[in-house]
Amino acid sequence: MPEQPLTLDAVLTDEAVLSTYRRMFAALARDSGAVVDDPVLVDIAETLFAAFAEAGEEWLTHEQMRFACRAYPADQFDNRLRVLKGLGAIREVFPKPNQLRYRASFTSVVGLMFVRRMMDDGGQSEMHRLLALEDLNVADPRTTMEEAGQSAVNLTRAFRLWALELVTLTMGTIEELREQAPKLWGTEEIARRAQGLHGTILTRWPELDRVCTDLRAAIYAYSDASRRAAGRLADSAGTTRNLTLLPTETWRTFAQTASRERLAAVLDGFVFD
């Protein structure tokens, strides 16, 4: 295909997309092109966003932002503020010279909330939210067949990738499976809701039978992979089914590599009679 000439509208659209991404993940950026490697830097961003929310229409000056983050070293605060301003997460209230007050980007706050939820359960809550929105969408009389088809395609892709990740975890080390255990929470409920959504689409638009077949296969693959991963996780816990117990090889490695202080710390909080 011959390349189409680049138009001003196309440039503006691309820039709008990139700008949204920059603001969404500004809190996680160490600089304009890299992710943070220190969780404290994310905490500073959250502290700043909370301060902006409390300030309301008064907004914040540089001194007020520094006061809100007074618990953190000045160099870390200056680095965070520079990055957040550079990526558009924090901006001047009005674009004019000698601007003294700043505001926080709503997109950045929502992006950080999304990341925190992903850290908590590996994406489970996001899938529940997505399925709830899609339920409402396909039930809306204004929804077209093309929109419903695109929803089914997107969900098919998500379930396929999720199933592949669970299969990989099942065949990997038990330590990695334990670390990713939140991905196995509520899988039956997610599959049930997805199957209900599939049924709604197929009932309203029988012409989408091929797309719905792909979605149904992806849901079944996800359900099967999640059951296999959960089974291996339960087996590794022993007869007590205590998933907090570590496998023998982990304790052996710890005992061989830990310092005396770390070994002694294992017994902190225990009293022996």
mmCIF file of N, CA, C and O in Angstrom, residues 173-179 181 232-252 266 270:
data_model
loop_
_atom_site.group_PDB
_atom_site.id
_atom_site.type_symbol
_atom_site.label_atom_id
_atom_site.label_comp_id
_atom_site.label_asym_id
_atom_site.label_seq_id
_atom_site.Cartn_x
_atom_site.Cartn_y
_atom_site.Cartn_z
ATOM 1 N N THR A 173 8.097 -22.726 37.946
ATOM 2 C CA THR A 173 8.448 -23.042 39.329
ATOM 3 C C THR A 173 7.263 -22.766 40.249
ATOM 4 O O THR A 173 6.427 -21.902 39.980
ATOM 5 N N ILE A 174 7.229 -23.491 41.355
ATOM 6 C CA ILE A 174 6.131 -23.309 42.298
ATOM 7 C C ILE A 174 6.216 -21.937 42.966
ATOM 8 O O ILE A 174 5.192 -21.334 43.325
ATOM 9 N N GLU A 175 7.443 -21.414 43.111
ATOM 10 C CA GLU A 175 7.585 -20.078 43.706
ATOM 11 C C GLU A 175 6.909 -19.014 42.849
ATOM 12 O O GLU A 175 6.234 -18.124 43.365
ATOM 13 N N GLU A 176 7.108 -19.103 41.530
ATOM 14 C CA GLU A 176 6.482 -18.131 40.643
ATOM 15 C C GLU A 176 4.968 -18.282 40.660
ATOM 16 O O GLU A 176 4.227 -17.286 40.632
ATOM 17 N N LEU A 177 4.482 -19.523 40.737
ATOM 18 C CA LEU A 177 3.039 -19.745 40.793
ATOM 19 C C LEU A 177 2.452 -19.151 42.069
ATOM 20 O O LEU A 177 1.365 -18.557 42.040
ATOM 21 N N ARG A 178 3.140 -19.308 43.177
ATOM 22 C CA ARG A 178 2.658 -18.722 44.435
ATOM 23 C C ARG A 178 2.621 -17.199 44.342
ATOM 24 O O ARG A 178 1.702 -16.550 44.826
ATOM 25 N N GLU A 179 3.653 -16.632 43.721
ATOM 26 C CA GLU A 179 3.713 -15.178 43.600
ATOM 27 C C GLU A 179 2.565 -14.645 42.763
ATOM 28 O O GLU A 179 2.040 -13.558 43.022
ATOM 29 N N ALA A 181 -0.393 -16.056 42.484
ATOM 30 C CA ALA A 181 -1.646 -16.683 42.928
ATOM 31 C C ALA A 181 -2.874 -15.783 42.801
ATOM 32 O O ALA A 181 -3.971 -16.293 42.529
ATOM 33 N N ARG A 232 -2.341 -27.375 40.982
ATOM 34 C CA ARG A 232 -0.921 -27.515 41.328
ATOM 35 C C ARG A 232 -0.583 -26.694 42.567
ATOM 36 O O ARG A 232 0.199 -27.122 43.419
ATOM 37 N N LEU A 233 -1.191 -25.510 42.678
ATOM 38 C CA LEU A 233 -0.938 -24.665 43.843
ATOM 39 C C LEU A 233 -1.436 -25.345 45.111
ATOM 40 O O LEU A 233 -0.756 -25.331 46.147
ATOM 41 N N ALA A 234 -2.619 -25.959 45.063
ATOM 42 C CA ALA A 234 -3.159 -26.646 46.225
ATOM 43 C C ALA A 234 -2.319 -27.861 46.589
ATOM 44 O O ALA A 234 -2.058 -28.123 47.768
ATOM 45 N N ASP A 235 -1.858 -28.609 45.598
ATOM 46 C CA ASP A 235 -1.034 -29.783 45.872
ATOM 47 C C ASP A 235 0.275 -29.402 46.552
ATOM 48 O O ASP A 235 0.778 -30.136 47.406
ATOM 49 N N SER A 236 0.827 -28.255 46.178
ATOM 50 C CA SER A 236 2.114 -27.846 46.744
ATOM 51 C C SER A 236 2.004 -27.452 48.200
ATOM 52 O O SER A 236 3.001 -27.376 48.910
ATOM 53 N N ALA A 237 0.773 -27.192 48.681
ATOM 54 C CA ALA A 237 0.600 -26.749 50.064
ATOM 55 C C ALA A 237 0.604 -27.910 51.043
ATOM 56 O O ALA A 237 0.625 -27.695 52.248
ATOM 57 N N GLY A 238 0.552 -29.149 50.560
ATOM 58 C CA GLY A 238 0.546 -30.289 51.456
ATOM 59 C C GLY A 238 -0.840 -30.578 51.992
ATOM 60 O O GLY A 238 -1.837 -30.001 51.574
ATOM 61 N N THR A 239 -0.894 -31.446 52.952
ATOM 62 C CA THR A 239 -2.190 -31.874 53.487
ATOM 63 C C THR A 239 -2.897 -30.778 54.248
ATOM 64 O O THR A 239 -4.117 -30.816 54.421
ATOM 65 N N THR A 240 -2.164 -29.778 54.735
ATOM 66 C CA THR A 240 -2.801 -28.702 55.489
ATOM 67 C C THR A 240 -3.504 -27.715 54.582
ATOM 68 O O THR A 240 -4.299 -26.912 55.038
ATOM 69 N N ARG A 241 -3.227 -27.754 53.264
ATOM 70 C CA ARG A 241 -3.756 -26.794 52.296
ATOM 71 C C ARG A 241 -3.438 -25.348 52.706
ATOM 72 O O ARG A 241 -4.163 -24.422 52.393
ATOM 73 N N ASN A 242 -2.335 -25.167 53.433
ATOM 74 C CA ASN A 242 -1.925 -23.825 53.844
ATOM 75 C C ASN A 242 -1.026 -23.258 52.758
ATOM 76 O O ASN A 242 0.134 -23.640 52.629
ATOM 77 N N LEU A 243 -1.565 -22.330 51.970
ATOM 78 C CA LEU A 243 -0.816 -21.800 50.833
ATOM 79 C C LEU A 243 0.292 -20.849 51.253
ATOM 80 O O LEU A 243 1.040 -20.354 50.420
ATOM 81 N N THR A 244 0.390 -20.549 52.560
ATOM 82 C CA THR A 244 1.482 -19.690 53.017
ATOM 83 C C THR A 244 2.745 -20.501 53.292
ATOM 84 O O THR A 244 3.804 -19.937 53.527
ATOM 85 N N LEU A 245 2.637 -21.835 53.321
ATOM 86 C CA LEU A 245 3.801 -22.665 53.566
ATOM 87 C C LEU A 245 4.690 -22.679 52.327
ATOM 88 O O LEU A 245 4.219 -22.801 51.204
ATOM 89 N N LEU A 246 5.982 -22.588 52.555
ATOM 90 C CA LEU A 246 6.922 -22.591 51.441
ATOM 91 C C LEU A 246 7.367 -24.014 51.143
ATOM 92 O O LEU A 246 7.445 -24.853 52.041
ATOM 93 N N PRO A 247 7.677 -24.307 49.883
ATOM 94 C CA PRO A 247 8.174 -25.639 49.546
ATOM 95 C C PRO A 247 9.547 -25.879 50.159
ATOM 96 O O PRO A 247 10.273 -24.938 50.504
ATOM 97 N N THR A 248 9.912 -27.142 50.269
ATOM 98 C CA THR A 248 11.147 -27.519 50.953
ATOM 99 C C THR A 248 12.373 -26.872 50.324
ATOM 100 O O THR A 248 13.283 -26.398 51.029
ATOM 101 N N GLU A 249 12.404 -26.819 48.979
ATOM 102 C CA GLU A 249 13.597 -26.280 48.322
ATOM 103 C C GLU A 249 13.829 -24.813 48.652
ATOM 104 O O GLU A 249 14.968 -24.342 48.697
ATOM 105 N N THR A 250 12.730 -24.073 48.913
ATOM 106 C CA THR A 250 12.888 -22.659 49.261
ATOM 107 C C THR A 250 13.532 -22.508 50.633
ATOM 108 O O THR A 250 14.431 -21.683 50.844
ATOM 109 N N TRP A 251 13.074 -23.312 51.614
ATOM 110 C CA TRP A 251 13.673 -23.256 52.949
ATOM 111 C C TRP A 251 15.138 -23.687 52.903
ATOM 112 O O TRP A 251 15.992 -23.109 53.589
ATOM 113 N N ARG A 252 15.436 -24.701 52.124
ATOM 114 C CA ARG A 252 16.812 -25.186 52.046
ATOM 115 C C ARG A 252 17.733 -24.102 51.484
ATOM 116 O O ARG A 252 18.822 -23.855 52.013
ATOM 117 N N VAL A 266 13.943 -15.156 61.815
ATOM 118 C CA VAL A 266 12.807 -16.037 61.550
ATOM 119 C C VAL A 266 12.025 -16.312 62.825
ATOM 120 O O VAL A 266 10.810 -16.482 62.832
ATOM 121 N N PHE A 270 8.395 -15.257 68.520
ATOM 122 C CA PHE A 270 8.039 -16.553 69.086
ATOM 123 C C PHE A 270 8.557 -16.646 70.525
ATOM 124 O O PHE A 270 9.640 -16.165 70.838
#
